[in-house]
mmCIF file of C-alpha atoms and ligand atoms in Angstrom:
data_model
loop_
_atom_site.group_PDB
_atom_site.id
_atom_site.type_symbol
_atom_site.label_atom_id
_atom_site.label_comp_id
_atom_site.label_asym_id
_atom_site.label_seq_id
_atom_site.Cartn_x
_atom_site.Cartn_y
_atom_site.Cartn_z
ATOM 1 C CA MET A 918 0.268 11.751 21.656
ATOM 2 C CA SER A 919 -0.074 12.372 17.939
ATOM 3 C CA TYR A 920 -0.631 10.474 14.706
ATOM 4 C CA THR A 921 2.886 11.516 13.688
ATOM 5 C CA GLU A 922 4.327 9.301 16.427
ATOM 6 C CA GLY A 923 5.024 5.576 16.474
ATOM 7 C CA MET A 924 2.187 3.704 18.164
ATOM 8 C CA LEU A 925 3.277 0.156 18.895
ATOM 9 C CA LYS A 926 5.322 -0.776 21.924
ATOM 10 C CA GLU A 927 9.068 -1.282 21.678
ATOM 11 C CA GLY A 928 10.046 -4.683 20.292
ATOM 12 C CA ALA A 929 6.581 -5.358 18.824
ATOM 13 C CA LEU A 930 8.184 -6.885 15.714
ATOM 14 C CA LYS A 931 11.293 -8.326 17.336
ATOM 15 C CA GLY A 932 12.364 -11.607 15.756
ATOM 16 C CA LYS A 933 10.404 -11.004 12.554
ATOM 17 C CA ASN A 934 12.102 -10.905 9.171
ATOM 18 C CA ILE A 935 9.910 -8.864 6.842
ATOM 19 C CA LEU A 936 10.158 -8.522 3.067
ATOM 20 C CA VAL A 937 8.922 -5.262 1.529
ATOM 21 C CA THR A 938 8.488 -4.974 -2.239
ATOM 22 C CA GLY A 939 9.017 -1.433 -3.469
ATOM 23 C CA GLY A 940 10.814 -0.884 -0.151
ATOM 24 C CA GLY A 941 13.422 1.582 -1.390
ATOM 25 C CA THR A 942 11.115 4.583 -1.809
ATOM 26 C CA GLY A 943 7.905 6.247 -0.681
ATOM 27 C CA LEU A 944 5.449 4.430 1.527
ATOM 28 C CA GLY A 945 7.332 1.114 1.381
ATOM 29 C CA LYS A 946 10.385 2.859 2.786
ATOM 30 C CA SER A 947 8.403 4.560 5.571
ATOM 31 C CA MET A 948 6.622 1.358 6.604
ATOM 32 C CA GLY A 949 9.869 -0.617 6.443
ATOM 33 C CA LEU A 950 11.695 1.930 8.579
ATOM 34 C CA TYR A 951 9.055 1.648 11.294
ATOM 35 C CA PHE A 952 9.193 -2.186 11.188
ATOM 36 C CA LEU A 953 12.939 -1.870 11.800
ATOM 37 C CA LYS A 954 12.409 0.539 14.688
ATOM 38 C CA LEU A 955 10.106 -2.077 16.227
ATOM 39 C CA GLY A 956 12.864 -4.697 16.080
ATOM 40 C CA ALA A 957 12.302 -6.460 12.739
ATOM 41 C CA ASN A 958 14.952 -7.311 10.168
ATOM 42 C CA LEU A 959 14.146 -6.141 6.673
ATOM 43 C CA VAL A 960 14.503 -7.241 3.065
ATOM 44 C CA ILE A 961 13.778 -4.421 0.629
ATOM 45 C CA THR A 962 13.369 -5.231 -3.023
ATOM 46 C CA SER A 963 12.572 -3.431 -6.297
ATOM 47 C CA ARG A 964 14.185 -2.922 -9.691
ATOM 48 C CA LYS A 965 16.747 -0.241 -8.812
ATOM 49 C CA LEU A 966 19.541 -1.738 -6.734
ATOM 50 C CA GLU A 967 21.341 1.564 -6.200
ATOM 51 C CA VAL A 968 18.236 3.175 -4.706
ATOM 52 C CA LEU A 969 17.697 0.139 -2.477
ATOM 53 C CA GLN A 970 21.288 0.119 -1.262
ATOM 54 C CA GLU A 971 21.186 3.789 -0.396
ATOM 55 C CA THR A 972 17.928 3.308 1.501
ATOM 56 C CA ALA A 973 19.300 0.229 3.292
ATOM 57 C CA GLN A 974 22.362 2.158 4.462
ATOM 58 C CA GLU A 975 20.240 5.074 5.616
ATOM 59 C CA MET A 976 17.880 2.769 7.522
ATOM 60 C CA GLU A 977 20.652 0.781 9.182
ATOM 61 C CA LYS A 978 22.336 3.995 10.281
ATOM 62 C CA GLU A 979 19.134 5.352 11.763
ATOM 63 C CA THR A 980 18.013 2.196 13.571
ATOM 64 C CA GLY A 981 21.011 -0.086 13.993
ATOM 65 C CA GLY A 982 18.863 -2.837 12.413
ATOM 66 C CA LYS A 983 19.658 -5.206 9.557
ATOM 67 C CA VAL A 984 18.483 -4.454 6.005
ATOM 68 C CA LEU A 985 19.135 -6.612 2.955
ATOM 69 C CA ALA A 986 18.710 -4.916 -0.442
ATOM 70 C CA LEU A 987 17.835 -7.225 -3.340
ATOM 71 C CA ALA A 988 17.094 -6.229 -6.921
ATOM 72 C CA CYS A 989 14.020 -7.878 -8.405
ATOM 73 C CA ASP A 990 11.447 -6.998 -11.046
ATOM 74 C CA VAL A 991 8.282 -8.559 -9.643
ATOM 75 C CA ARG A 992 7.014 -9.130 -13.207
ATOM 76 C CA GLU A 993 9.738 -11.737 -13.774
ATOM 77 C CA ILE A 994 9.114 -15.012 -11.938
ATOM 78 C CA ASP A 995 12.756 -16.116 -12.225
ATOM 79 C CA GLN A 996 13.837 -12.908 -10.497
ATOM 80 C CA VAL A 997 11.146 -13.303 -7.831
ATOM 81 C CA GLU A 998 12.194 -16.874 -7.045
ATOM 82 C CA LYS A 999 15.872 -15.912 -6.888
ATOM 83 C CA MET A 1000 15.127 -12.913 -4.686
ATOM 84 C CA TRP A 1001 13.090 -15.096 -2.323
ATOM 85 C CA LYS A 1002 15.847 -17.714 -2.128
ATOM 86 C CA ASP A 1003 18.489 -15.052 -1.440
ATOM 87 C CA ALA A 1004 16.311 -13.529 1.277
ATOM 88 C CA VAL A 1005 15.732 -16.910 2.960
ATOM 89 C CA ASP A 1006 19.409 -17.873 2.652
ATOM 90 C CA HIS A 1007 20.384 -14.571 4.289
ATOM 91 C CA PHE A 1008 17.945 -14.461 7.209
ATOM 92 C CA GLY A 1009 17.078 -18.171 7.517
ATOM 93 C CA GLN A 1010 13.358 -17.470 7.385
ATOM 94 C CA ILE A 1011 11.031 -14.743 6.136
ATOM 95 C CA HIS A 1012 7.993 -14.291 8.365
ATOM 96 C CA ALA A 1013 5.979 -11.688 6.511
ATOM 97 C CA VAL A 1014 5.607 -10.028 3.129
ATOM 98 C CA LEU A 1015 4.442 -6.489 2.409
ATOM 99 C CA ASN A 1016 3.282 -6.385 -1.218
ATOM 100 C CA ASN A 1017 3.720 -2.679 -1.861
ATOM 101 C CA ALA A 1018 5.419 -2.390 -5.286
ATOM 102 C CA ALA A 1019 3.227 -0.757 -7.911
ATOM 103 C CA GLY A 1020 3.226 1.078 -11.203
ATOM 104 C CA ASN A 1021 0.685 3.681 -12.252
ATOM 105 C CA PHE A 1022 0.077 6.733 -14.414
ATOM 106 C CA ILE A 1023 -2.913 8.839 -15.364
ATOM 107 C CA SER A 1024 -4.301 8.732 -18.876
ATOM 108 C CA PRO A 1025 -7.605 8.604 -20.703
ATOM 109 C CA THR A 1026 -7.993 4.857 -21.189
ATOM 110 C CA GLU A 1027 -8.506 5.067 -24.958
ATOM 111 C CA ARG A 1028 -5.068 6.683 -25.261
ATOM 112 C CA LEU A 1029 -3.290 3.731 -23.660
ATOM 113 C CA SER A 1030 -1.354 1.262 -25.768
ATOM 114 C CA THR A 1031 -1.829 -2.428 -25.027
ATOM 115 C CA ASN A 1032 1.676 -2.452 -23.634
ATOM 116 C CA ALA A 1033 0.956 0.492 -21.329
ATOM 117 C CA PHE A 1034 -2.163 -1.225 -19.929
ATOM 118 C CA ASN A 1035 -0.334 -4.516 -19.527
ATOM 119 C CA THR A 1036 2.665 -2.878 -17.851
ATOM 120 C CA VAL A 1037 0.547 -1.673 -14.931
ATOM 121 C CA LEU A 1038 -1.428 -4.929 -14.724
ATOM 122 C CA ASP A 1039 1.831 -6.875 -14.741
ATOM 123 C CA ILE A 1040 3.512 -4.887 -11.968
ATOM 124 C CA VAL A 1041 0.490 -4.710 -9.692
ATOM 125 C CA LEU A 1042 -1.499 -7.922 -10.194
ATOM 126 C CA LYS A 1043 0.972 -10.344 -11.725
ATOM 127 C CA GLY A 1044 3.844 -9.009 -9.584
ATOM 128 C CA THR A 1045 1.868 -9.311 -6.353
ATOM 129 C CA SER A 1046 0.583 -12.775 -7.242
ATOM 130 C CA GLN A 1047 4.077 -14.013 -8.143
ATOM 131 C CA VAL A 1048 5.574 -12.812 -4.861
ATOM 132 C CA THR A 1049 2.588 -14.199 -2.953
ATOM 133 C CA LEU A 1050 2.717 -17.595 -4.644
ATOM 134 C CA THR A 1051 6.473 -17.912 -4.164
ATOM 135 C CA ALA A 1052 6.294 -17.028 -0.457
ATOM 136 C CA GLY A 1053 3.099 -19.020 0.175
ATOM 137 C CA LYS A 1054 4.389 -22.222 -1.444
ATOM 138 C CA HIS A 1055 7.575 -21.953 0.610
ATOM 139 C CA TRP A 1056 5.738 -21.399 3.899
ATOM 140 C CA ILE A 1057 3.353 -24.273 3.226
ATOM 141 C CA LYS A 1058 6.180 -26.666 2.277
ATOM 142 C CA GLU A 1059 8.266 -25.686 5.323
ATOM 143 C CA LYS A 1060 5.195 -25.666 7.633
ATOM 144 C CA GLN A 1061 5.969 -22.077 8.640
ATOM 145 C CA LYS A 1062 3.360 -19.514 9.500
ATOM 146 C CA GLY A 1063 3.303 -16.324 7.479
ATOM 147 C CA THR A 1064 1.656 -12.942 7.062
ATOM 148 C CA PHE A 1065 0.770 -11.068 3.899
ATOM 149 C CA LEU A 1066 -0.086 -7.392 3.837
ATOM 150 C CA ASN A 1067 -1.085 -5.979 0.457
ATOM 151 C CA ILE A 1068 -1.281 -2.282 -0.368
ATOM 152 C CA VAL A 1069 -4.318 -1.535 -2.518
ATOM 153 C CA THR A 1070 -6.331 1.679 -2.986
ATOM 154 C CA THR A 1071 -9.913 2.720 -2.328
ATOM 155 C CA TYR A 1072 -10.642 2.617 -6.060
ATOM 156 C CA ALA A 1073 -10.065 -1.139 -5.865
ATOM 157 C CA TRP A 1074 -13.808 -1.290 -5.081
ATOM 158 C CA THR A 1075 -15.157 1.992 -6.473
ATOM 159 C CA GLY A 1076 -13.155 1.842 -9.693
ATOM 160 C CA SER A 1077 -11.773 5.079 -11.110
ATOM 161 C CA GLY A 1078 -11.476 6.701 -14.490
ATOM 162 C CA TYR A 1079 -8.032 7.694 -15.775
ATOM 163 C CA VAL A 1080 -6.239 4.987 -13.760
ATOM 164 C CA VAL A 1081 -8.136 2.013 -15.166
ATOM 165 C CA PRO A 1082 -5.303 -0.554 -15.357
ATOM 166 C CA SER A 1083 -4.352 0.288 -11.775
ATOM 167 C CA ALA A 1084 -7.972 0.037 -10.596
ATOM 168 C CA ALA A 1085 -8.445 -3.323 -12.332
ATOM 169 C CA ALA A 1086 -5.189 -4.681 -10.924
ATOM 170 C CA LYS A 1087 -5.761 -3.441 -7.366
ATOM 171 C CA ALA A 1088 -9.265 -4.978 -7.443
ATOM 172 C CA GLY A 1089 -7.587 -8.262 -8.345
ATOM 173 C CA VAL A 1090 -5.134 -7.911 -5.483
ATOM 174 C CA LEU A 1091 -8.001 -7.263 -3.077
ATOM 175 C CA ALA A 1092 -9.854 -10.366 -4.321
ATOM 176 C CA MET A 1093 -6.690 -12.391 -3.900
ATOM 177 C CA THR A 1094 -6.219 -11.056 -0.361
ATOM 178 C CA ARG A 1095 -9.709 -12.115 0.690
ATOM 179 C CA SER A 1096 -9.553 -15.455 -1.127
ATOM 180 C CA LEU A 1097 -6.225 -16.547 0.351
ATOM 181 C CA ALA A 1098 -7.212 -15.302 3.808
ATOM 182 C CA VAL A 1099 -9.692 -18.176 3.821
ATOM 183 C CA GLU A 1100 -7.864 -20.789 1.763
ATOM 184 C CA TRP A 1101 -4.481 -20.484 3.494
ATOM 185 C CA ALA A 1102 -5.670 -19.841 7.055
ATOM 186 C CA LYS A 1103 -5.339 -23.606 7.639
ATOM 187 C CA TYR A 1104 -1.599 -23.190 7.009
ATOM 188 C CA ASN A 1105 -1.363 -20.365 9.543
ATOM 189 C CA ILE A 1106 -1.008 -17.788 6.787
ATOM 190 C CA ARG A 1107 -2.930 -14.538 7.240
ATOM 191 C CA SER A 1108 -3.699 -12.057 4.433
ATOM 192 C CA ASN A 1109 -4.838 -8.485 4.887
ATOM 193 C CA ALA A 1110 -4.801 -5.272 2.888
ATOM 194 C CA ILE A 1111 -4.567 -1.549 3.477
ATOM 195 C CA ALA A 1112 -6.267 0.973 1.201
ATOM 196 C CA PRO A 1113 -4.511 4.304 1.654
ATOM 197 C CA GLY A 1114 -5.986 7.587 0.535
ATOM 198 C CA PRO A 1115 -3.613 10.325 -0.635
ATOM 199 C CA PHE A 1116 -0.187 10.157 1.033
ATOM 200 C CA PRO A 1117 2.410 12.428 -0.571
ATOM 201 C CA THR A 1118 5.265 10.477 -2.170
ATOM 202 C CA GLU A 1119 7.446 11.461 -5.072
ATOM 203 C CA GLY A 1120 6.544 8.312 -7.025
ATOM 204 C CA ALA A 1121 2.779 8.716 -6.832
ATOM 205 C CA TRP A 1122 2.585 12.497 -6.946
ATOM 206 C CA SER A 1123 4.898 12.912 -9.948
ATOM 207 C CA ARG A 1124 2.939 10.350 -11.962
ATOM 208 C CA LEU A 1125 -0.622 11.018 -10.872
ATOM 209 C CA LEU A 1126 -0.490 14.770 -10.427
ATOM 210 C CA PRO A 1127 2.354 15.901 -12.687
ATOM 211 C CA GLY A 1128 3.348 19.566 -13.000
ATOM 212 C CA ASP A 1129 0.690 22.048 -11.933
ATOM 213 C CA LEU A 1130 -2.019 19.386 -11.522
ATOM 214 C CA VAL A 1131 -1.083 19.010 -7.863
ATOM 215 C CA LYS A 1132 -2.061 22.666 -7.293
ATOM 216 C CA LYS A 1133 -5.211 22.462 -9.385
ATOM 217 C CA PHE A 1134 -6.428 19.183 -7.863
ATOM 218 C CA ASP A 1135 -5.109 19.635 -4.344
ATOM 219 C CA PRO A 1136 -5.801 16.151 -2.856
ATOM 220 C CA ALA A 1137 -6.314 17.556 0.646
ATOM 221 C CA LYS A 1138 -9.444 19.369 -0.540
ATOM 222 C CA LYS A 1139 -11.182 16.037 -1.245
ATOM 223 C CA VAL A 1140 -10.559 14.690 2.239
ATOM 224 C CA PRO A 1141 -13.190 15.359 4.930
ATOM 225 C CA VAL A 1142 -10.549 15.669 7.659
ATOM 226 C CA GLY A 1143 -8.928 18.367 5.513
ATOM 227 C CA ARG A 1144 -5.445 17.009 5.021
ATOM 228 C CA VAL A 1145 -3.403 14.326 3.291
ATOM 229 C CA GLY A 1146 -1.945 11.364 5.163
ATOM 230 C CA GLU A 1147 1.217 11.293 7.253
ATOM 231 C CA HIS A 1148 3.497 8.348 6.536
ATOM 232 C CA GLN A 1149 3.760 7.468 10.228
ATOM 233 C CA GLU A 1150 0.031 6.874 10.616
ATOM 234 C CA LEU A 1151 0.131 4.410 7.713
ATOM 235 C CA ALA A 1152 3.238 2.795 9.198
ATOM 236 C CA ASN A 1153 1.419 2.398 12.534
ATOM 237 C CA LEU A 1154 -1.425 0.512 10.860
ATOM 238 C CA ALA A 1155 0.925 -1.622 8.774
ATOM 239 C CA ALA A 1156 3.039 -2.546 11.801
ATOM 240 C CA TYR A 1157 -0.085 -3.603 13.706
ATOM 241 C CA LEU A 1158 -1.233 -5.807 10.815
ATOM 242 C CA MET A 1159 2.238 -7.343 10.553
ATOM 243 C CA SER A 1160 2.459 -7.977 14.292
ATOM 244 C CA ASP A 1161 0.984 -10.812 16.325
ATOM 245 C CA PHE A 1162 -1.326 -8.268 18.000
ATOM 246 C CA SER A 1163 -3.529 -8.622 14.895
ATOM 247 C CA ALA A 1164 -3.567 -12.441 14.953
ATOM 248 C CA TYR A 1165 -7.388 -12.525 14.650
ATOM 249 C CA VAL A 1166 -7.545 -10.024 11.776
ATOM 250 C CA ASN A 1167 -7.642 -11.973 8.520
ATOM 251 C CA GLY A 1168 -9.082 -11.115 5.103
ATOM 252 C CA GLU A 1169 -9.660 -7.499 6.047
ATOM 253 C CA VAL A 1170 -9.011 -4.361 4.052
ATOM 254 C CA ILE A 1171 -8.517 -1.315 6.231
ATOM 255 C CA THR A 1172 -9.035 2.087 4.664
ATOM 256 C CA ILE A 1173 -6.903 4.974 5.883
ATOM 257 C CA ASP A 1174 -8.024 7.993 3.884
ATOM 258 C CA GLY A 1175 -9.576 10.555 6.240
ATOM 259 C CA GLY A 1176 -12.996 9.626 4.824
ATOM 260 C CA GLU A 1177 -12.054 10.523 1.245
ATOM 261 C CA TRP A 1178 -13.840 7.798 -0.693
ATOM 262 C CA LEU A 1179 -17.037 8.036 1.326
ATOM 263 C CA GLN A 1180 -17.062 11.788 0.732
ATOM 264 C CA GLY A 1181 -17.484 11.043 -2.953
ATOM 265 C CA ALA A 1182 -19.987 8.227 -2.367
ATOM 266 C CA GLY A 1183 -22.580 9.769 -0.014
ATOM 267 C CA GLU A 1184 -25.600 11.124 -1.914
ATOM 268 C CA PHE A 1185 -25.866 14.397 0.029
ATOM 269 C CA ASN A 1186 -22.261 14.948 1.119
ATOM 270 C CA ASN A 1187 -21.860 17.913 -1.197
ATOM 271 C CA LEU A 1188 -24.438 19.813 0.873
ATOM 272 C CA ASP A 1189 -21.537 21.018 2.979
ATOM 273 C CA GLN A 1190 -21.362 23.760 0.330
ATOM 274 C CA ILE A 1191 -24.584 25.212 1.701
ATOM 275 C CA PRO A 1192 -23.744 28.243 3.863
ATOM 276 C CA GLN A 1193 -24.926 28.480 7.491
ATOM 277 C CA GLU A 1194 -27.236 31.391 6.628
ATOM 278 C CA LEU A 1195 -29.173 29.206 4.195
ATOM 279 C CA TRP A 1196 -29.572 26.459 6.813
ATOM 280 C CA ASP A 1197 -30.760 29.206 9.218
ATOM 281 C CA MET A 1198 -33.333 30.346 6.692
ATOM 282 C CA MET A 1199 -34.577 26.801 6.060
ATOM 283 C CA GLU A 1200 -34.836 26.180 9.799
ATOM 284 C CA ALA A 1201 -36.697 29.432 10.339
ATOM 285 C CA SER A 1202 -39.187 28.707 7.559
ATOM 286 C CA ARG A 1203 -39.806 25.219 9.057
ATOM 287 C CA GLY A 1204 -40.493 26.850 12.407
ATOM 288 C CA LYS A 1205 -43.146 29.163 10.907
ATOM 289 C CA LYS A 1206 -45.095 26.270 9.397
ATOM 290 C CA GLY A 1207 -44.918 24.044 12.512
HETATM 291 C C1 HXC B 2662 0.571 6.646 -21.020
HETATM 292 C C2 HXC B 2662 2.546 5.502 -20.633
HETATM 293 C C3 HXC B 2662 2.899 6.441 -19.635
HETATM 294 C C4 HXC B 2662 2.004 7.523 -19.353
HETATM 295 C C5 HXC B 2662 4.485 4.970 -19.809
HETATM 296 N N1 HXC B 2662 3.552 4.622 -20.695
HETATM 297 N N2 HXC B 2662 4.111 6.066 -19.129
HETATM 298 N N3 HXC B 2662 1.398 5.597 -21.316
HETATM 299 N N4 HXC B 2662 0.847 7.577 -20.064
HETATM 300 N N5 HXC B 2662 2.264 8.430 -18.425
HETATM 301 C C6 HXC B 2662 3.596 3.495 -21.623
HETATM 302 C C7 HXC B 2662 4.853 3.472 -22.483
HETATM 303 O O1 HXC B 2662 4.721 4.298 -23.636
HETATM 304 C C8 HXC B 2662 4.947 1.993 -22.866
HETATM 305 O O2 HXC B 2662 4.041 1.658 -23.872
HETATM 306 C C9 HXC B 2662 4.441 1.291 -21.608
HETATM 307 O O3 HXC B 2662 3.672 2.262 -20.891
HETATM 308 C C10 HXC B 2662 5.595 0.816 -20.731
HETATM 309 O O4 HXC B 2662 6.394 1.948 -20.438
HETATM 310 P P1 HXC B 2662 7.911 1.798 -19.927
HETATM 311 O O5 HXC B 2662 8.404 3.148 -19.572
HETATM 312 O O6 HXC B 2662 8.695 0.962 -20.877
HETATM 313 O O7 HXC B 2662 7.668 0.883 -18.621
HETATM 314 P P2 HXC B 2662 8.565 0.635 -17.367
HETATM 315 O O8 HXC B 2662 9.952 1.184 -17.561
HETATM 316 O O9 HXC B 2662 8.402 -0.784 -17.033
HETATM 317 O O10 HXC B 2662 7.898 1.590 -16.233
HETATM 318 C C11 HXC B 2662 6.650 1.298 -15.661
HETATM 319 C C12 HXC B 2662 5.811 2.526 -15.388
HETATM 320 C C13 HXC B 2662 6.589 3.603 -14.594
HETATM 321 C C14 HXC B 2662 4.563 2.082 -14.671
HETATM 322 C C15 HXC B 2662 5.445 3.130 -16.763
HETATM 323 O O11 HXC B 2662 5.786 4.732 -14.347
HETATM 324 C C16 HXC B 2662 7.139 3.091 -13.303
HETATM 325 O O12 HXC B 2662 8.239 2.526 -13.274
HETATM 326 N N6 HXC B 2662 6.403 3.259 -12.191
HETATM 327 C C17 HXC B 2662 6.789 2.711 -10.884
HETATM 328 C C18 HXC B 2662 6.434 3.586 -9.751
HETATM 329 C C19 HXC B 2662 5.043 4.121 -9.725
HETATM 330 O O13 HXC B 2662 4.329 4.159 -10.744
HETATM 331 N N7 HXC B 2662 4.619 4.585 -8.534
HETATM 332 C C20 HXC B 2662 3.361 5.146 -8.347
HETATM 333 C C21 HXC B 2662 2.494 4.206 -7.626
HETATM 334 S S1 HXC B 2662 1.213 5.198 -7.000
HETATM 335 P P3 HXC B 2662 4.475 1.498 -25.448
HETATM 336 O O14 HXC B 2662 3.233 1.045 -26.120
HETATM 337 O O15 HXC B 2662 4.926 2.874 -25.861
HETATM 338 O O16 HXC B 2662 5.576 0.494 -25.474
HETATM 339 C C22 HXC B 2662 -0.221 4.465 -6.911
HETATM 340 C C23 HXC B 2662 -1.199 5.342 -6.163
HETATM 341 C C24 HXC B 2662 -2.602 5.038 -6.352
HETATM 342 O O17 HXC B 2662 -0.427 3.386 -7.357
HETATM 343 C C25 HXC B 2662 -3.606 5.871 -5.570
HETATM 344 C C26 HXC B 2662 -3.366 7.313 -5.348
HETATM 345 C C27 HXC B 2662 -4.413 7.978 -4.482
HETATM 346 P P1 NAP B 2663 6.516 4.735 -5.146
HETATM 347 O O1 NAP B 2663 7.509 5.366 -4.226
HETATM 348 O O2 NAP B 2663 6.632 5.013 -6.591
HETATM 349 O O3 NAP B 2663 6.540 3.170 -4.884
HETATM 350 C C1 NAP B 2663 6.440 2.185 -5.854
HETATM 351 C C2 NAP B 2663 7.576 1.207 -5.651
HETATM 352 O O4 NAP B 2663 7.382 0.071 -6.486
HETATM 353 C C3 NAP B 2663 8.953 1.800 -6.002
HETATM 354 O O5 NAP B 2663 9.826 1.579 -4.928
HETATM 355 C C4 NAP B 2663 9.403 1.006 -7.224
HETATM 356 O O6 NAP B 2663 10.816 0.806 -7.189
HETATM 357 C C5 NAP B 2663 8.617 -0.302 -7.047
HETATM 358 N N1 NAP B 2663 8.373 -0.966 -8.324
HETATM 359 C C6 NAP B 2663 7.773 -0.455 -9.419
HETATM 360 N N2 NAP B 2663 7.766 -1.354 -10.421
HETATM 361 C C7 NAP B 2663 8.351 -2.470 -9.924
HETATM 362 C C8 NAP B 2663 8.634 -3.751 -10.465
HETATM 363 N N3 NAP B 2663 8.309 -4.064 -11.724
HETATM 364 N N4 NAP B 2663 9.253 -4.667 -9.673
HETATM 365 C C9 NAP B 2663 9.593 -4.357 -8.397
HETATM 366 N N5 NAP B 2663 9.339 -3.169 -7.824
HETATM 367 C C10 NAP B 2663 8.745 -2.236 -8.591
HETATM 368 O O7 NAP B 2663 5.039 5.162 -4.733
HETATM 369 P P2 NAP B 2663 4.241 5.058 -3.348
HETATM 370 O O8 NAP B 2663 3.286 6.187 -3.336
HETATM 371 O O9 NAP B 2663 5.173 4.874 -2.205
HETATM 372 O O10 NAP B 2663 3.386 3.735 -3.556
HETATM 373 C C11 NAP B 2663 3.517 2.599 -2.711
HETATM 374 C C12 NAP B 2663 2.244 1.794 -2.704
HETATM 375 O O11 NAP B 2663 1.189 2.575 -2.147
HETATM 376 C C13 NAP B 2663 1.748 1.359 -4.080
HETATM 377 O O12 NAP B 2663 1.202 0.073 -3.994
HETATM 378 C C14 NAP B 2663 0.661 2.350 -4.386
HETATM 379 O O13 NAP B 2663 -0.277 1.846 -5.296
HETATM 380 C C15 NAP B 2663 0.077 2.526 -3.004
HETATM 381 N N6 NAP B 2663 -0.722 3.725 -2.818
HETATM 382 C C16 NAP B 2663 -0.107 4.931 -2.727
HETATM 383 C C17 NAP B 2663 -0.889 6.043 -2.479
HETATM 384 C C18 NAP B 2663 -0.279 7.400 -2.305
HETATM 385 O O14 NAP B 2663 -1.021 8.362 -2.157
HETATM 386 N N7 NAP B 2663 1.030 7.534 -2.296
HETATM 387 C C19 NAP B 2663 -2.279 5.916 -2.350
HETATM 388 C C20 NAP B 2663 -2.866 4.652 -2.476
HETATM 389 C C21 NAP B 2663 -2.071 3.567 -2.695
HETATM 390 P P3 NAP B 2663 11.730 0.628 -8.520
HETATM 391 O O15 NAP B 2663 11.422 1.787 -9.399
HETATM 392 O O16 NAP B 2663 13.136 0.586 -7.969
HETATM 393 O O17 NAP B 2663 11.343 -0.687 -9.113
#
């Protein structure tokens, strides 16, 4: 057994129709593919229809499952409502939503234009809230149960320089996740989040570590387990949180980062730079005194 393998049993998501925002690329694509393998039907949505259609074809070929590709800019409520209606008309019912679409780039904050700041806030916070509100209102009206899974980051609670609009927006998404977990539980709607550490994707890597930065700031070096994430291990966690096996998990954010954020947080964690010989010397000198 390995973390690169699927974890849930066959058919774990059978009968579920799952909508994935940002589902045509990167982590959304990997999580969606695993949902399909577990028996779900999929709606993938983002701005670029061609990318979505290519991904849908690829996924259907690989799994034999059903994938509907719908173009939608999550910043535009009219597009969100139309996308939701088309998804429901196609599959009859949507059981779960993976809010995964995001926009991000690195920049000193004082160099950002108002429009640049707002663009990231709008995709991440406004986009997620618009999809959530549209789906939630529908489920409540139709008395259907539902599941939200929101992709945040560990800097949603630590904050982070150079990605300030993203940090502010992801913090908002996390607050929304926890708030609705309580408020909408009475409607049988669960809300959870995942905070991934570094998982290589073209979208994130090209924007956050452009050019040679990826060599200079090798993300694996910041992770206590010594490596970046594998898409399958994230997909395993996401599939569990989407499935009925996690029925009692509500309002939780699960970090999957190999210990990365705690590495930066622990007061003495950088003492792993002390060589063994120095520890030996300190131990020996303690022995002499005692
Ligand atoms: C500063 C920038 C910029 C940059 C764009 N802008 N890129 N400012 N640095 N690198 C400014 C523009 O000049 C413009 O402001 C405003 O932002 C809007 O830019 P547009 O290109 O018109 O926006 P749009 O086409 O809507 O594209 C949105 C985007 C883009 C966010 C800028 O990168 C995108 O489409 N991203 C989607 C995918 C993505 O980002 N994936 C990564 C998620 S990774 P002005 O004032 O000039 O009009 C992630 C990981 C987190 O979140 C954790 C990792 C560990
Ligand atoms: P990605 O491939 O760039 O994914 C972002 C997706 O969002 C794209 O499919 C993009 O598609 C879509 N999107 C962007 N703007 C949109 C809009 N306005 N409306 C609708 N869809 C939009 O990057 P990723 O690494 O897989 O990121 C996926 C999620 O993981 C994000 O929430 C990100 O914050 C999170 N995350 C990633 C990492 C990592 O290391 N990779 C770490 C922590 C968190 P279009 O361009 O077609 O719209």
